Tab-separated table of C-alpha atoms and ligand atoms in Angstrom:
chain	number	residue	atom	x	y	z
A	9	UNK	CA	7.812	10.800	-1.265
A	10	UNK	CA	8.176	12.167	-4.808
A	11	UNK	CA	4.769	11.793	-6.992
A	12	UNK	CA	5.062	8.918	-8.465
A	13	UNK	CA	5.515	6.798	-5.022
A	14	UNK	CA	2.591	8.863	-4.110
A	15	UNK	CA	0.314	8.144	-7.034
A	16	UNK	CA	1.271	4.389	-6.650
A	17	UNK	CA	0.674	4.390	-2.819
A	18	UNK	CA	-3.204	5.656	-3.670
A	19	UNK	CA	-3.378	2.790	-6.377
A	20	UNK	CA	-2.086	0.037	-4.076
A	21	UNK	CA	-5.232	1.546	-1.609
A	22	UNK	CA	-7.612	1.962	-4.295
A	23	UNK	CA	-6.770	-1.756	-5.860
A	24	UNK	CA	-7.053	-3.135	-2.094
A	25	UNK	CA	-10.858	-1.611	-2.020
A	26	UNK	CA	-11.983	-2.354	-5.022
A	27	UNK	CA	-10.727	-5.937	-5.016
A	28	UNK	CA	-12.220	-6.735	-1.811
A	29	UNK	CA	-15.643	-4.570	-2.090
A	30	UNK	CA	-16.126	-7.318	-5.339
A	31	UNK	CA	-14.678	-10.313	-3.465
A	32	UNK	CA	-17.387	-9.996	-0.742
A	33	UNK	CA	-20.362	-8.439	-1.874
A	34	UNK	CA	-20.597	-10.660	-5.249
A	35	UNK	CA	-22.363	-8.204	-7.330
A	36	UNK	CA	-22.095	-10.142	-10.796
A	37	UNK	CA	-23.112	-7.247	-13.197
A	38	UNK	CA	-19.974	-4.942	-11.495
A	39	UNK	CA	-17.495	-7.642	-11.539
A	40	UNK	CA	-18.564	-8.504	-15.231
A	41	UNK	CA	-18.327	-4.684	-16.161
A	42	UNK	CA	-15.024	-3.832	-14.542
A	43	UNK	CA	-12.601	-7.019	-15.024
A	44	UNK	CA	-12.382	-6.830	-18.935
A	45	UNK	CA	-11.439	-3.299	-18.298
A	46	UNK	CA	-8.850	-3.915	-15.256
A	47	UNK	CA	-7.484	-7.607	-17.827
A	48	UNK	CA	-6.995	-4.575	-20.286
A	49	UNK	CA	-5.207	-1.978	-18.293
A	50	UNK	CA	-2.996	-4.617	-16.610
A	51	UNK	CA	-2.333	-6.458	-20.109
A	52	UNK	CA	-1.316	-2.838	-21.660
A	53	UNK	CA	0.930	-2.388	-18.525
A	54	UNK	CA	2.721	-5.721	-19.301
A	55	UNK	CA	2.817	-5.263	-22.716
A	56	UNK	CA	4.735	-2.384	-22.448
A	57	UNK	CA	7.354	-3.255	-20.093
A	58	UNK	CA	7.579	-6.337	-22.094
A	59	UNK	CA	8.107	-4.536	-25.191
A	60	UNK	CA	10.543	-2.483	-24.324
A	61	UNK	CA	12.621	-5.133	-21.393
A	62	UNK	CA	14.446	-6.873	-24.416
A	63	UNK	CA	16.150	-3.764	-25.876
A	64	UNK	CA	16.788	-2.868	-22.412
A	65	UNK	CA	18.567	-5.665	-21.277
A	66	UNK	CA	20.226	-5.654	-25.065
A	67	UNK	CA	21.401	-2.013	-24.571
A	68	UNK	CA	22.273	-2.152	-21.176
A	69	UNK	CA	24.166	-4.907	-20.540
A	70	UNK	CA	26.402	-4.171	-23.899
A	71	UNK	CA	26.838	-0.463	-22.744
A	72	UNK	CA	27.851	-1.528	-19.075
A	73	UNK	CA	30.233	-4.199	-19.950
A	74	UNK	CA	31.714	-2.070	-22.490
A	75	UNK	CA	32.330	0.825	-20.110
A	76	UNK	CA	34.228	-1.374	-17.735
A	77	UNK	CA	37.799	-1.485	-18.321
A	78	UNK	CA	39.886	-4.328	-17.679
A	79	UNK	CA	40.823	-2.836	-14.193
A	80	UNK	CA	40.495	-3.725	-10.472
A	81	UNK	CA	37.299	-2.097	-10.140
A	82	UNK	CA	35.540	-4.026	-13.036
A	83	UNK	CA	37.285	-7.413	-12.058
A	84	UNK	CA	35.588	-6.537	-8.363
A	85	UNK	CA	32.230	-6.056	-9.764
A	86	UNK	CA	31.988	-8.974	-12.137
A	87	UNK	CA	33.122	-11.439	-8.889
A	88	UNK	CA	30.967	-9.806	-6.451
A	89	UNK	CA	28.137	-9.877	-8.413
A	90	UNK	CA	28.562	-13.604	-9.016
A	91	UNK	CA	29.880	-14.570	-5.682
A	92	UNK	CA	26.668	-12.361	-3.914
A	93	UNK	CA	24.164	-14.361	-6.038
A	94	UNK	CA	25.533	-17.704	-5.618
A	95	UNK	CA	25.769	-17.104	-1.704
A	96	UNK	CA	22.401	-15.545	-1.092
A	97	UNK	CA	20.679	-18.469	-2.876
A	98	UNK	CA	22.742	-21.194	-1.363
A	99	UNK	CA	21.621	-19.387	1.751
A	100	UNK	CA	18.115	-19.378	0.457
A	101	UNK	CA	17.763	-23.207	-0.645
A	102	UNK	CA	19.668	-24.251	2.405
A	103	UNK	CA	17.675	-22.458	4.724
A	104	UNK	CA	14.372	-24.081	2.757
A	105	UNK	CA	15.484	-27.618	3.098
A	106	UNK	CA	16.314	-27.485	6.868
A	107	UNK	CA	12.658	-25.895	7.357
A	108	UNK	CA	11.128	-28.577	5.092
A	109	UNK	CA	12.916	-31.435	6.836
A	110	UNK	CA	12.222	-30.304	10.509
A	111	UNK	CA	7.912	-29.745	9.895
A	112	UNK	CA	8.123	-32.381	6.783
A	113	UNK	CA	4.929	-31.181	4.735
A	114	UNK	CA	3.069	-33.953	2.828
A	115	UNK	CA	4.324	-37.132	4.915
A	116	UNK	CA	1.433	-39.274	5.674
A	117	UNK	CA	-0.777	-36.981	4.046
A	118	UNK	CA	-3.713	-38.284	0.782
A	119	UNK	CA	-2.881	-35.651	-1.403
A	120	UNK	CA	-1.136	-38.704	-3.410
A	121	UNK	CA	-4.878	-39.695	-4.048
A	122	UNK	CA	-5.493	-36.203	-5.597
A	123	UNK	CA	-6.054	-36.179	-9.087
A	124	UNK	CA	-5.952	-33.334	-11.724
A	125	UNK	CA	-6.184	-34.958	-15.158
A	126	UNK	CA	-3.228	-32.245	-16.433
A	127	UNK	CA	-1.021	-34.355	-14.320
A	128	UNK	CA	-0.224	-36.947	-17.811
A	129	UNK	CA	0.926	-33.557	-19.605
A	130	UNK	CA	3.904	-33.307	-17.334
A	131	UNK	CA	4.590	-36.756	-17.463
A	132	UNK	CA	7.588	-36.099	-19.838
A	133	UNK	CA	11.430	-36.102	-18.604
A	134	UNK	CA	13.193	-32.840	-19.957
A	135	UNK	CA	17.060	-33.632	-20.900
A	136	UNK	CA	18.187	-30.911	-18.242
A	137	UNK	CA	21.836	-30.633	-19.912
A	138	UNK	CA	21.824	-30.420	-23.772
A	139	UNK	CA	18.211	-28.668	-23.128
A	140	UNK	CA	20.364	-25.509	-21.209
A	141	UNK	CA	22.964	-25.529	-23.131
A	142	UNK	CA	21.077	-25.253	-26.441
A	143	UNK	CA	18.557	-22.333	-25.068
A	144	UNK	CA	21.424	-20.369	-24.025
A	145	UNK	CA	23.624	-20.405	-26.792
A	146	UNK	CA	21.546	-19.421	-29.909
A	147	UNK	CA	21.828	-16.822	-32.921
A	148	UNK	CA	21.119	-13.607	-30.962
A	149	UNK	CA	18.671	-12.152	-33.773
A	150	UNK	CA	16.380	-15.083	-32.941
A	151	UNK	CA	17.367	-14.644	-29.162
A	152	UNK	CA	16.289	-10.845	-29.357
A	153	UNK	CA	13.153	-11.619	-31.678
A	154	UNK	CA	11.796	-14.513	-29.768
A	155	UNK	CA	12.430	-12.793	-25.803
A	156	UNK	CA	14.970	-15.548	-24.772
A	157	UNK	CA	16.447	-13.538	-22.366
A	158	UNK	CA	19.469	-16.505	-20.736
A	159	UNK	CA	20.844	-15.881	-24.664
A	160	UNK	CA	20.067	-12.331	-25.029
A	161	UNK	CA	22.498	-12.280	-21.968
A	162	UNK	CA	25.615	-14.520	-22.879
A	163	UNK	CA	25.339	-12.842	-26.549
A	164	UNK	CA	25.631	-9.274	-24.951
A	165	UNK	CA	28.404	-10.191	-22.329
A	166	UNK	CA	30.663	-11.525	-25.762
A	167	UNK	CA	29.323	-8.295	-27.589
A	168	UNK	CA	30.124	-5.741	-24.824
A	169	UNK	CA	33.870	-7.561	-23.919
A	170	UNK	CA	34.089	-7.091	-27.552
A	171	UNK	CA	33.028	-3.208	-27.414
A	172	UNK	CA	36.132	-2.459	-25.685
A	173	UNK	CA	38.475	-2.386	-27.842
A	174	UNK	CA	40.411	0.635	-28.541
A	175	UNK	CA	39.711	0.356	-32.327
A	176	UNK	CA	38.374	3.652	-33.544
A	177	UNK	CA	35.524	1.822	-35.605
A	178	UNK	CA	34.316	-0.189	-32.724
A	179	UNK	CA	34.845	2.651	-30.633
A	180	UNK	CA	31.641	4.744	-32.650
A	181	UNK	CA	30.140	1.561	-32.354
A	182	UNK	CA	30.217	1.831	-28.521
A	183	UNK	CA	29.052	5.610	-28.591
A	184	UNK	CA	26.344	4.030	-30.505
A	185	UNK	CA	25.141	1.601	-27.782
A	186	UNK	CA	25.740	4.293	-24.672
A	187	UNK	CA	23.042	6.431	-27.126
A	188	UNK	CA	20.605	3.176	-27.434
A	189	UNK	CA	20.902	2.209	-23.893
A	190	UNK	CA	19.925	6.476	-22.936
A	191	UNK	CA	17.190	6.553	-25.246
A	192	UNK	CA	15.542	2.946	-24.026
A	193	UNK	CA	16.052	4.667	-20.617
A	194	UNK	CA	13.789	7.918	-21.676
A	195	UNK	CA	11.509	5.755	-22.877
A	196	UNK	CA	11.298	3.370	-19.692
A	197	UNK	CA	10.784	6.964	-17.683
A	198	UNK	CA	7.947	7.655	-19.821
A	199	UNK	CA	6.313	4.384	-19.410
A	200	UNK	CA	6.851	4.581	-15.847
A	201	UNK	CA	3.886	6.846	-15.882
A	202	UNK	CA	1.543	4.080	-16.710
A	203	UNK	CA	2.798	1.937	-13.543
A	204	UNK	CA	-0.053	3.682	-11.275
A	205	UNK	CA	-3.019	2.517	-13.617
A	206	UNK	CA	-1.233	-0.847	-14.382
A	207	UNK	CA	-0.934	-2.014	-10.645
A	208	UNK	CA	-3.602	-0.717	-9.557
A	209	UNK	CA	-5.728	-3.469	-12.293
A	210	UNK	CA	-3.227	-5.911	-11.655
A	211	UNK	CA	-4.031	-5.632	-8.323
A	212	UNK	CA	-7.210	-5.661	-8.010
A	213	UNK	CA	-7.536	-8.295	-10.386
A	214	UNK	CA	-5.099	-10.666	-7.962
A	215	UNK	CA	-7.644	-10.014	-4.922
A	216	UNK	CA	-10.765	-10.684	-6.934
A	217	UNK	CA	-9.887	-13.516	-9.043
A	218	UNK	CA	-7.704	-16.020	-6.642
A	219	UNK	CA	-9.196	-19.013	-5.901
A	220	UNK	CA	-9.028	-19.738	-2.181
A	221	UNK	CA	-10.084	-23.072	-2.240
A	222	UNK	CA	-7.630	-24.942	-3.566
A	223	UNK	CA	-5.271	-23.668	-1.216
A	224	UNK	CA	-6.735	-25.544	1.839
A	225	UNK	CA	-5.146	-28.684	0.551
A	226	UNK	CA	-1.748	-27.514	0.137
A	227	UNK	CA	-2.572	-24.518	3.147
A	228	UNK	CA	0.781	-26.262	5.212
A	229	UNK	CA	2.837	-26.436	2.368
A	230	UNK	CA	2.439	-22.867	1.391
A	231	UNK	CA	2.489	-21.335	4.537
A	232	UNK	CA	6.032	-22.818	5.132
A	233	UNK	CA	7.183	-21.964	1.853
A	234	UNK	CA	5.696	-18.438	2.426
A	235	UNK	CA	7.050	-18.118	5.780
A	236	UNK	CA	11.042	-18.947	4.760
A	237	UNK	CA	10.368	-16.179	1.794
A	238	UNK	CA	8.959	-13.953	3.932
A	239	UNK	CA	12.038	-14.921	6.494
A	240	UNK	CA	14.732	-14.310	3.487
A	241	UNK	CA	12.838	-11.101	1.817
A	242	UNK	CA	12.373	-9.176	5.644
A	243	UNK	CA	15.494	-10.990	7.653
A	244	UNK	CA	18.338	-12.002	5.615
A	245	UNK	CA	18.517	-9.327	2.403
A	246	UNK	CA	17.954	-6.627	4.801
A	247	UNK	CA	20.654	-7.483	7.127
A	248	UNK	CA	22.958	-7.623	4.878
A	249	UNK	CA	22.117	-4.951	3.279
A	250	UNK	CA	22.369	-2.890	6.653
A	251	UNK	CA	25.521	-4.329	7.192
A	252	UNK	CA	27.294	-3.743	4.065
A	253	UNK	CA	26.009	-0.173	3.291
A	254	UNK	CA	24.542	0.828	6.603
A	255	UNK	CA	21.560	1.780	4.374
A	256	UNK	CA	18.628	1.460	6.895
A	257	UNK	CA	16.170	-1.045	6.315
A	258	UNK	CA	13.145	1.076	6.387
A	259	UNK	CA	14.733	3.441	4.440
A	260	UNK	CA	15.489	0.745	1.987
A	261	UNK	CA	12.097	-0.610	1.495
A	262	UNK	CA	10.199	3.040	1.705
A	263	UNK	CA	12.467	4.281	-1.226
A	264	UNK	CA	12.342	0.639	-3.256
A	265	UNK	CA	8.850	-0.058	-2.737
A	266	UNK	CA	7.625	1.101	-6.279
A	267	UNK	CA	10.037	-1.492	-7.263
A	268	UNK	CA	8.742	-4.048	-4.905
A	269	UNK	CA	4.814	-3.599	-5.462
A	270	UNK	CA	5.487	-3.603	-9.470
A	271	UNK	CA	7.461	-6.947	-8.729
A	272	UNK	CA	4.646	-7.993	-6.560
A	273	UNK	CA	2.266	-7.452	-9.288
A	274	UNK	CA	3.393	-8.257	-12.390
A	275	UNK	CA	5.366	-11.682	-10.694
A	276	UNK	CA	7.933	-11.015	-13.855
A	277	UNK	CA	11.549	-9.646	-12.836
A	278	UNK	CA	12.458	-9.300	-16.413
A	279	UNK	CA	9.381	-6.492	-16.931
A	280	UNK	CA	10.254	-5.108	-13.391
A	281	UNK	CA	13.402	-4.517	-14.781
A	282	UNK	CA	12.920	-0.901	-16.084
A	283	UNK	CA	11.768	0.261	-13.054
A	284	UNK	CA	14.452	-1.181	-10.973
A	285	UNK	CA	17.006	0.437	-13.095
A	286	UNK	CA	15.024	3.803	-13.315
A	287	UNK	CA	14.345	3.789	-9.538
A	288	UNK	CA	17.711	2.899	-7.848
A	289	UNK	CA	19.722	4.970	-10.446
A	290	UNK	CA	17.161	8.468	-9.185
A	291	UNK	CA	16.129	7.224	-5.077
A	292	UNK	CA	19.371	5.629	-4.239
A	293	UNK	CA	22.020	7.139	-6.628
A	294	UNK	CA	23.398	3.841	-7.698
A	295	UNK	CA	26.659	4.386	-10.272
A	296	UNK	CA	25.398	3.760	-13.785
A	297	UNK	CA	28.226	1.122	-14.829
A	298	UNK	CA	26.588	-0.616	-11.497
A	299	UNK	CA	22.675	-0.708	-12.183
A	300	UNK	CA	23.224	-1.391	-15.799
A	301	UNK	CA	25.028	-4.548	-15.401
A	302	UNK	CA	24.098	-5.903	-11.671
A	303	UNK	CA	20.522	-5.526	-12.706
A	304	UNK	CA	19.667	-7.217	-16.088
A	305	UNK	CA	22.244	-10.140	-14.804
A	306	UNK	CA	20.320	-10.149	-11.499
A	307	UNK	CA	17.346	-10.134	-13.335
A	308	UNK	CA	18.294	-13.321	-15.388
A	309	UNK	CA	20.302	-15.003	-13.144
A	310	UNK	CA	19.835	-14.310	-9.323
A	311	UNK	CA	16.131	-16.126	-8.255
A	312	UNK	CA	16.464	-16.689	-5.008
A	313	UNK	CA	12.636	-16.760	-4.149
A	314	UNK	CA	12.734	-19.390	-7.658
A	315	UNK	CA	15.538	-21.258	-5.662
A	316	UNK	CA	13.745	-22.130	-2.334
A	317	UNK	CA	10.843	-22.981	-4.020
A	318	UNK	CA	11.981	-25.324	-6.499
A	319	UNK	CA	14.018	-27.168	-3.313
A	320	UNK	CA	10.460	-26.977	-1.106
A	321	UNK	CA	8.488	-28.501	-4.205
A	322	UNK	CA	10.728	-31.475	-4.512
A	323	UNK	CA	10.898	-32.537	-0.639
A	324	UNK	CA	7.445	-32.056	-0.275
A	325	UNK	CA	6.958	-34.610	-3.821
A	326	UNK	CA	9.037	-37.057	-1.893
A	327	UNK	CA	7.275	-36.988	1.377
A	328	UNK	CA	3.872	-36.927	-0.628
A	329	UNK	CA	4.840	-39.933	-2.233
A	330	UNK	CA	6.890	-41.645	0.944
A	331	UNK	CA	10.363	-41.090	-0.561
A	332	UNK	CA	13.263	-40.414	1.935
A	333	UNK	CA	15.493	-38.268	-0.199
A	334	UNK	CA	19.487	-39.158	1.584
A	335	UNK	CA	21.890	-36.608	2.178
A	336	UNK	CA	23.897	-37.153	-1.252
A	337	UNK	CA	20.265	-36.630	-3.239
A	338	UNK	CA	19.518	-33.490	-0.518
A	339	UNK	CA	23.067	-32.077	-2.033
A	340	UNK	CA	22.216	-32.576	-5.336
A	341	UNK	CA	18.466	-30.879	-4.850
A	342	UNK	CA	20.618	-27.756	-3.597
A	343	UNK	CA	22.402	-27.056	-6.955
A	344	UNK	CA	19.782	-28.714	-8.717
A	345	UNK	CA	17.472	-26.158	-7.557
A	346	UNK	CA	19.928	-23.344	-8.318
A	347	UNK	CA	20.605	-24.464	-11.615
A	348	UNK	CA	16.683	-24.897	-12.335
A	349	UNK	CA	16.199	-20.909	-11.186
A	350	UNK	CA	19.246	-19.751	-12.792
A	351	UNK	CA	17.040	-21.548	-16.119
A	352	UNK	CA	14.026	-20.067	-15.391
A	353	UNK	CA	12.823	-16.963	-17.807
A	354	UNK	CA	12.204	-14.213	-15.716
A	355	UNK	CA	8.708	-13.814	-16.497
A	356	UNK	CA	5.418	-15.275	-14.516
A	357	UNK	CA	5.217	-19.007	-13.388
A	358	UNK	CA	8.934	-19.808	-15.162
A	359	UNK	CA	9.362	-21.850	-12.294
A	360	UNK	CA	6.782	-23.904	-12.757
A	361	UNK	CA	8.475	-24.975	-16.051
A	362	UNK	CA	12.081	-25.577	-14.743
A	363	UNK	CA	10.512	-27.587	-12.355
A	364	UNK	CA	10.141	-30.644	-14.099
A	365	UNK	CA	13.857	-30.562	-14.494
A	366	UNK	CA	14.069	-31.109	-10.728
A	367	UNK	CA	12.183	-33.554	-10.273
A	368	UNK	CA	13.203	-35.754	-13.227
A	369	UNK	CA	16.573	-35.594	-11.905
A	370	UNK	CA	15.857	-36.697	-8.763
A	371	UNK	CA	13.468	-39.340	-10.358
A	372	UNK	CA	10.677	-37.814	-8.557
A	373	UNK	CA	7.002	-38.160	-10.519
A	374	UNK	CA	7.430	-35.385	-12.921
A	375	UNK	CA	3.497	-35.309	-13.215
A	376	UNK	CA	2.863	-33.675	-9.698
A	377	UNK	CA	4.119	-30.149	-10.927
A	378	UNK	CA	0.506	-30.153	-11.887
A	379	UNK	CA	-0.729	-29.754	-8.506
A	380	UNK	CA	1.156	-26.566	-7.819
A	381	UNK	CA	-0.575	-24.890	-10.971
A	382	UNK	CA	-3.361	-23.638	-9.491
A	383	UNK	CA	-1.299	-22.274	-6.338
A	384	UNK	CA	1.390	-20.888	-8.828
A	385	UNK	CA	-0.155	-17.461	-9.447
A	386	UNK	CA	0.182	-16.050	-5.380
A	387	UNK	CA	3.224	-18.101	-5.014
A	388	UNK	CA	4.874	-16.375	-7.787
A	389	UNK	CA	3.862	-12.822	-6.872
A	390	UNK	CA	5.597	-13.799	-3.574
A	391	UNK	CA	8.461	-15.406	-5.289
A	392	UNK	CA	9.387	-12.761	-7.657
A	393	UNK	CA	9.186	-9.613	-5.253
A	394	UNK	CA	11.876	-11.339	-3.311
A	395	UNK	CA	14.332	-12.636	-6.304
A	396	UNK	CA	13.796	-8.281	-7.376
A	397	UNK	CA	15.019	-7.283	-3.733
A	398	UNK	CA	18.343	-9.904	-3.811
A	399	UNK	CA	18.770	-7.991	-7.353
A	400	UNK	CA	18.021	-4.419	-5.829
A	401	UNK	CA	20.537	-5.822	-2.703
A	402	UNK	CA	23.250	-6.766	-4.669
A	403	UNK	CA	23.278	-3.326	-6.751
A	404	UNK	CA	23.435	-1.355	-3.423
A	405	UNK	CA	26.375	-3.339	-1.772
A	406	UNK	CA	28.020	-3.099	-5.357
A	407	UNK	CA	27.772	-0.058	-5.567
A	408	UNK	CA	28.792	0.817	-2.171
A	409	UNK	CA	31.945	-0.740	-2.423
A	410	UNK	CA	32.798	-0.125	-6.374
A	411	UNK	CA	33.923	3.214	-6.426
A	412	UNK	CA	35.416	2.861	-2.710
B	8	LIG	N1	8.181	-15.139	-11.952
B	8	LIG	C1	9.521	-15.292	-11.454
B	8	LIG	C2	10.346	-14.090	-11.856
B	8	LIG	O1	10.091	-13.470	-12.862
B	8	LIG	C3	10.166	-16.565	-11.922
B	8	LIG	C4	9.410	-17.734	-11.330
B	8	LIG	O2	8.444	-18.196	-11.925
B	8	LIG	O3	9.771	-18.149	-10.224
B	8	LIG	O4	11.282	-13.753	-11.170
């Protein structure tokens, strides 16, 4: 274990103790003292891997796409990547709809009678087509300035294709981005550093401050949900991971698990980002021109812990309110759902959000999103560590088969 794993294995332990000691023993005048401190360390955490994720995925994705010629190899990485994402979240969606339709959460249940008077502030119908279309394809000065990462990407995939030329002024031009993208990457290093101290508060903070209560409601619902994540994060990645790199699995998740518990607690793949790229390109010795580009587009893109959950929230709407959804509207859900995660920013509870696109499409009451809000926080811890491992998954079997 080098020292950082090390350093973060003590903080997970120490975040575990202190989180608990203050969950049971109620002693008001400690919690009061220490949780503006821990909101501060874990906001400065964020902040920083927020601050410096844009320029990142900027940098990284232009240098990558840029580096790969128009060759075999290149051709093979750009379809692999897309065809692994699209198949491990059909896989994931498909696998949550057959588990939701066999123990049918919500049916016959008075959760209907539940009210939370933030349900009218949902009660709006997003336009789920022009609404995409215009988020995604903006002027990529506002995309960079305001964090909209979906544009950030298409703007650096044209940028990078355009990097390649063989002209010798766009050709300083691409030294120029290779420098950015090394310097962001000293920089991410450096921060790394801080990841101890961050999850440790963030942590600790998740333990103290969740709300049990309101998960005795919905306990069925989330324990299925939970269960088919837990099924798709410990089963299915792994597996194929073992069998398309023979990496072992417990080698996989000792060496990724900085990755994992940063995932776990932050519940933002864009700001796990710099340690993903940092950590598989030093523990696993992933080819640059692979991390670089799997990685931010994984980031973006691949959700597959978004994806199940976005299918699981709209079956369990329709049994709530006594709607059978048929086969042809069960279809739809599945790209619906993938479309919805492929949407969602990759930062905490952007699920939540694409949600309503879901369920207005499936004319389902767009209003009941606001019964998952106070669930959303755990959910989405669990959510994002498992759409970071399909990303982490995906870079491995690229890279085991791109410079084959
Ligand atoms: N928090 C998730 C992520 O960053 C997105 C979501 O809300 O499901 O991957």
């Amino acid at each position: 274990m080098n020292d950082l794993n090390i350093k973060i294995a003590w903080s997970v332990f120490f975040a575990l103790t202190l989180g608990f000691f203050l969950r049971f023993t109620h002693i008001e005048g400690l919690q009061n003292l220490l949780i503006p401190i821990l909101e501060i360390l874990g906001q400065v955490f964020i902040l920083f891997l927020k601050m410096i994720m844009i320029p990142l995925i900027f940098f990284s994705l232009t240098s990558s796409i840029s580096s790969l010629q128009e060759n075999k190899q290149s051709s093979f990485l750009w379809k692999g990547t897309l065809i692994y994402y699209f198949s491990t979240m059909v896989v994931a969606v498909l696998l949550t709809m057959l588990v939701m339709n066999i123990f049918q959460p919500g049916i016959h249940s008075d959760i209907q009678n539940m009210t939370n008077p933030l349900m009218t502030e949902f009660n709006q119908q997003p336009n789920l087509f022009m609404d995409g279309i215009k988020s995604i394809i903006k002027n990529p000065f506002e995309a960079l300035a305001s964090g909209n990462i979906m544009a950030i990407v298409v703007f650096s995939i044209l940028f990078g294709l355009a990097l390649r030329s063989d002209r010798a002024s766009i050709k300083k031009v691409k030294n120029w981005f290779d420098g950015m993208f090394d310097i962001t990457m000293i920089i991410v290093n450096k921060l790394m550093a801080l990841a101890p101290i961050g999850i440790f508060a963030l942590l600790s903070l998740l333990i103290i401050q969740q709300d049990l209560t309101v998960f005795l409601s919905l306990a069925y619902f989330i324990l299925l949900v939970l269960g088919v994540i837990f099924f798709h994060g410990v089963v299915f990645l792994p597996l194929i991971l073992k069998t398309f790199t023979q990496i072992g699995i417990l080698n996989f998740f000792s060496k990724s698990k900085t990755i994992l518990i940063t995932a776990f607690a932050t519940s933002s793949s864009a700001a796990t980002l710099p340690i993903s790229i940092s950590n598989l390109e030093n523990n696993f010795k992933v080819d640059q021109n692979v991390s670089r580009f799997v990685l931010p587009l994984g980031a973006t893109v691949n959700m597959d812990g978004t994806a199940l959950y976005e299918a699981a929230v709209a079956l369990f709407v329709a049994n709530i309110i006594g709607i059978n959804l048929g086969l042809s509207d069960q279809i739809f859900l599945v790209f619906l759902a993938m479309a919805a995660s492929i949407g969602a920013p990759a930062i905490p509870s952007a699920g939540m959000v694409t949600l309503a696109l879901v369920l207005g499409a499936l004319n389902l009451p767009v209003e009941y999103i606001a019964l998952f809000i106070p669930i959303d926080r755990l959910i989405d811890t669990f959510r994002t560590t498992v759409n970071v491992e399909g990303d982490l998954v995906g870079a491995l079997v690229m890279n085991k088969y791109f410079n084959a």
